[in-house]
Amino acid sequence: MSSLQNILRIIPDFPKPGIQFQDINPILRSPKHFSESIKLFEKKYQNKSIDIVACIESRGFIFGSALAQNLGCGIALIRKSGKLPGPVFKETYELEYGTDSLEVQSDAFKNNDRVLIIDDVLATGGTAKAAYDLITYNFNITIIGITFLLELNSLDGRQKLNDIPVFSLLQTDWHLFKTLTTSKKFYFDLICSSIIRALSLGGKNSRSLSL
């Protein structure tokens, strides 16, 4: 997996100053490295009798569809609110600056399906946990695990996922990608984000069926 680690690229000051962004696009551009990543996922899960790979928007679609083809199983799309047609189940969860929602079609899984959830990066774990809650609350299925291409260890995303089996092809430390600054703008943004979060409505996950 060292070849995959070596091809990753750091983009400084993205999406905002002080952030060193870990760019996985070089893997996607390289047929050799993309194929390697899918084969490693396949090796991990080929004997798990998986029925559906649940792919989290958006780059989870890329890795999940290729993996599902190799495993000979189907996929289900976990999308942001308003992107899926027909009846959907919805899970709302907290972000640092408010809330967001994930949805899945109400017929995405059959009873007793064995499901693997996949996404590109595990950071704080909030999106992955919301996807897990969305599926397990609304369907009678078995979660085989949640898998990622890259895990940022220092953000402790695994803690939010509790006892859910988690596997990541690559792992690295967040301090390599985040540079703190003592600028006035940093502290101003920090104070503003704290106020916004304190005033935001919600605070508890909510679930609904949208027709």
Short mmCIF file of C-alpha atoms in Angstrom, two decimals:
data_model
loop_
_atom_site.label_atom_id
_atom_site.label_comp_id
_atom_site.label_asym_id
_atom_site.label_seq_id
_atom_site.Cartn_x
_atom_site.Cartn_y
_atom_site.Cartn_z
CA MET A 1 0.00 0.00 0.00
CA SER A 2 3.06 2.26 0.07
CA SER A 3 2.59 3.05 -3.62
CA LEU A 4 -0.90 4.36 -2.86
CA GLN A 5 0.39 6.41 0.07
CA ASN A 6 3.17 7.90 -2.04
CA ILE A 7 0.90 9.06 -4.84
CA LEU A 8 -1.37 11.09 -2.53
CA ARG A 9 -0.94 14.85 -2.91
CA ILE A 10 -1.15 17.68 -0.36
CA ILE A 11 -2.94 20.86 -1.44
CA PRO A 12 -2.07 23.73 0.93
CA ASP A 13 -4.69 26.21 2.17
CA PHE A 14 -7.69 24.28 0.84
CA PRO A 15 -10.60 24.61 1.42
CA LYS A 16 -9.48 27.53 3.61
CA PRO A 17 -6.20 29.01 4.85
CA GLY A 18 -4.33 26.79 7.30
CA ILE A 19 -5.70 23.50 5.98
CA GLN A 20 -3.35 21.09 4.21
CA PHE A 21 -5.78 19.05 2.10
CA GLN A 22 -5.04 15.42 1.28
CA ASP A 23 -5.92 14.96 -2.38
CA ILE A 24 -6.77 11.41 -3.52
CA ASN A 25 -7.41 12.41 -7.15
CA PRO A 26 -3.97 11.19 -8.29
CA ILE A 27 -5.13 7.68 -7.37
CA LEU A 28 -8.25 8.11 -9.48
CA ARG A 29 -6.22 9.39 -12.44
CA SER A 30 -3.89 6.40 -12.40
CA PRO A 31 -5.36 3.13 -13.73
CA LYS A 32 -2.58 1.24 -11.95
CA HIS A 33 -3.18 2.77 -8.53
CA PHE A 34 -6.96 2.85 -8.75
CA SER A 35 -6.97 -0.83 -9.74
CA GLU A 36 -4.63 -1.57 -6.84
CA SER A 37 -6.97 0.10 -4.35
CA ILE A 38 -9.98 -1.87 -5.60
CA LYS A 39 -8.06 -5.16 -5.51
CA LEU A 40 -7.04 -4.48 -1.90
CA PHE A 41 -10.66 -3.78 -0.94
CA GLU A 42 -11.70 -6.94 -2.78
CA LYS A 43 -9.10 -9.04 -0.96
CA LYS A 44 -10.45 -7.81 2.37
CA TYR A 45 -14.11 -8.56 1.62
CA GLN A 46 -14.21 -11.30 -1.03
CA ASN A 47 -15.23 -13.99 1.46
CA LYS A 48 -17.81 -11.93 3.36
CA SER A 49 -20.82 -12.83 1.16
CA ILE A 50 -21.76 -9.18 0.64
CA ASP A 51 -25.07 -8.50 -1.09
CA ILE A 52 -24.93 -4.69 -1.35
CA VAL A 53 -22.20 -2.08 -1.17
CA ALA A 54 -23.73 1.12 0.25
CA CYS A 55 -21.83 4.05 -1.30
CA ILE A 56 -21.71 7.43 0.45
CA GLU A 57 -21.87 10.51 -1.77
CA SER A 58 -19.83 11.33 -3.65
CA ARG A 59 -16.49 9.63 -4.03
CA GLY A 60 -17.81 6.59 -2.24
CA PHE A 61 -19.73 6.03 -5.48
CA ILE A 62 -16.46 5.61 -7.38
CA PHE A 63 -14.80 3.09 -5.10
CA GLY A 64 -18.04 1.34 -4.18
CA SER A 65 -19.25 0.68 -7.72
CA ALA A 66 -15.89 -0.71 -8.82
CA LEU A 67 -15.66 -2.89 -5.72
CA ALA A 68 -19.23 -4.16 -6.14
CA GLN A 69 -18.47 -5.20 -9.72
CA ASN A 70 -15.47 -7.22 -8.52
CA LEU A 71 -17.47 -8.78 -5.69
CA GLY A 72 -20.44 -9.58 -7.93
CA CYS A 73 -22.95 -7.66 -5.83
CA GLY A 74 -25.18 -4.60 -6.15
CA ILE A 75 -24.84 -1.05 -4.84
CA ALA A 76 -27.08 1.37 -2.97
CA LEU A 77 -26.56 5.13 -3.11
CA ILE A 78 -26.44 7.17 0.11
CA ARG A 79 -27.02 10.74 -1.08
CA LYS A 80 -27.44 14.24 0.25
CA SER A 81 -31.02 15.41 0.77
CA GLY A 82 -33.14 15.94 -2.33
CA LYS A 83 -30.95 13.98 -4.77
CA LEU A 84 -32.87 10.69 -4.94
CA PRO A 85 -36.24 10.09 -6.66
CA GLY A 86 -39.17 8.28 -5.10
CA PRO A 87 -39.79 7.45 -1.43
CA VAL A 88 -36.68 7.84 0.71
CA PHE A 89 -35.58 7.47 4.30
CA LYS A 90 -33.72 10.41 5.79
CA GLU A 91 -31.14 10.85 8.54
CA THR A 92 -30.21 14.31 9.85
CA TYR A 93 -26.95 14.73 11.73
CA GLU A 94 -24.81 17.45 13.25
CA LEU A 95 -21.94 19.23 11.55
CA GLU A 96 -19.47 21.65 13.08
CA TYR A 97 -21.47 24.59 11.71
CA GLY A 98 -25.03 23.21 11.63
CA THR A 99 -26.70 20.08 10.30
CA ASP A 100 -26.83 18.01 7.14
CA SER A 101 -28.92 15.08 5.92
CA LEU A 102 -28.42 11.80 4.10
CA GLU A 103 -31.10 9.86 2.25
CA VAL A 104 -31.53 6.39 0.81
CA GLN A 105 -34.36 5.00 -1.31
CA SER A 106 -36.86 3.03 0.72
CA ASP A 107 -36.37 -0.10 -1.43
CA ALA A 108 -32.56 0.02 -1.48
CA PHE A 109 -32.16 -3.15 0.60
CA LYS A 110 -33.94 -6.46 1.06
CA ASN A 111 -34.45 -8.24 4.36
CA ASN A 112 -31.29 -9.91 5.64
CA ASP A 113 -29.00 -8.27 3.08
CA ARG A 114 -25.33 -8.25 4.07
CA VAL A 115 -24.17 -4.68 3.56
CA LEU A 116 -20.77 -3.01 3.34
CA ILE A 117 -20.66 0.80 3.65
CA ILE A 118 -17.89 2.62 1.76
CA ASP A 119 -16.56 6.18 1.53
CA ASP A 120 -13.29 7.80 0.49
CA VAL A 121 -12.08 9.41 3.75
CA LEU A 122 -12.75 8.84 7.45
CA ALA A 123 -12.27 12.12 9.30
CA THR A 124 -14.50 12.86 12.31
CA GLY A 125 -16.83 9.96 11.47
CA GLY A 126 -20.05 11.99 11.44
CA THR A 127 -21.11 11.18 7.89
CA ALA A 128 -20.25 7.50 8.19
CA LYS A 129 -22.17 7.20 11.47
CA ALA A 130 -25.18 8.92 9.90
CA ALA A 131 -25.09 6.48 6.98
CA TYR A 132 -24.89 3.56 9.41
CA ASP A 133 -27.83 4.88 11.46
CA LEU A 134 -29.85 5.58 8.33
CA ILE A 135 -29.51 2.01 7.10
CA THR A 136 -29.76 0.08 10.35
CA TYR A 137 -32.73 2.07 11.68
CA ASN A 138 -34.84 1.58 8.55
CA PHE A 139 -33.87 -1.86 7.26
CA ASN A 140 -33.51 -5.39 8.60
CA ILE A 141 -29.97 -5.95 7.34
CA THR A 142 -26.52 -6.91 8.61
CA ILE A 143 -23.69 -4.40 8.41
CA ILE A 144 -20.45 -6.21 7.56
CA GLY A 145 -18.41 -3.08 8.17
CA ILE A 146 -17.52 0.41 7.01
CA THR A 147 -14.48 0.86 4.79
CA PHE A 148 -12.45 3.83 3.57
CA LEU A 149 -9.56 4.60 1.28
CA LEU A 150 -7.96 7.03 3.76
CA GLU A 151 -8.30 7.55 7.51
CA LEU A 152 -7.12 10.66 9.38
CA ASN A 153 -6.14 9.03 12.66
CA SER A 154 -5.85 12.13 14.81
CA LEU A 155 -9.50 13.06 14.31
CA ASP A 156 -10.62 9.86 16.10
CA GLY A 157 -13.42 9.05 13.68
CA ARG A 158 -13.39 5.43 14.84
CA GLN A 159 -14.57 6.47 18.28
CA LYS A 160 -17.79 7.83 16.82
CA LEU A 161 -18.32 4.52 15.03
CA ASN A 162 -18.08 2.61 18.33
CA ASP A 163 -18.07 -1.15 17.78
CA ILE A 164 -18.73 -1.05 14.03
CA PRO A 165 -15.97 -2.91 12.14
CA VAL A 166 -13.85 -0.28 10.34
CA PHE A 167 -11.16 -0.86 7.73
CA SER A 168 -9.03 1.75 5.96
CA LEU A 169 -6.52 1.08 3.20
CA LEU A 170 -4.40 4.09 4.19
CA GLN A 171 -3.95 5.89 7.49
CA THR A 172 -2.24 9.13 8.36
CA ASP A 173 -2.14 11.75 11.08
CA TRP A 174 -4.22 14.92 10.86
CA HIS A 175 -1.32 17.08 12.08
CA LEU A 176 0.31 16.50 8.71
CA PHE A 177 -2.61 18.22 7.00
CA LYS A 178 -3.73 20.93 9.39
CA THR A 179 -1.56 23.89 10.33
CA LEU A 180 -2.85 26.05 13.14
CA THR A 181 -2.38 29.79 12.82
CA THR A 182 -2.36 32.53 15.44
CA SER A 183 -3.80 35.10 13.07
CA LYS A 184 -6.71 37.27 14.15
CA LYS A 185 -8.78 35.76 11.37
CA PHE A 186 -8.34 32.27 12.83
CA TYR A 187 -9.64 33.33 16.24
CA PHE A 188 -12.43 35.40 14.70
CA ASP A 189 -13.58 32.39 12.64
CA LEU A 190 -13.35 30.16 15.71
CA ILE A 191 -15.50 32.49 17.81
CA CYS A 192 -18.05 32.90 15.00
CA SER A 193 -18.31 29.16 14.44
CA SER A 194 -18.88 28.60 18.17
CA ILE A 195 -21.67 31.18 18.23
CA ILE A 196 -23.30 29.74 15.12
CA ARG A 197 -23.21 26.24 16.55
CA ALA A 198 -24.64 27.39 19.86
CA LEU A 199 -27.54 29.16 18.13
CA SER A 200 -28.24 26.45 15.55
CA LEU A 201 -31.47 24.57 15.92
CA GLY A 202 -31.61 20.85 16.35
CA GLY A 203 -28.92 19.07 18.28
CA LYS A 204 -30.55 15.67 18.04
CA ASN A 205 -30.65 13.29 15.11
CA SER A 206 -34.02 13.04 13.42
CA ARG A 207 -35.36 10.49 11.03
CA SER A 208 -38.22 10.66 8.57
CA LEU A 209 -39.74 9.02 5.53
CA SER A 210 -40.22 11.41 2.62
CA LEU A 211 -42.71 10.53 -0.08
#
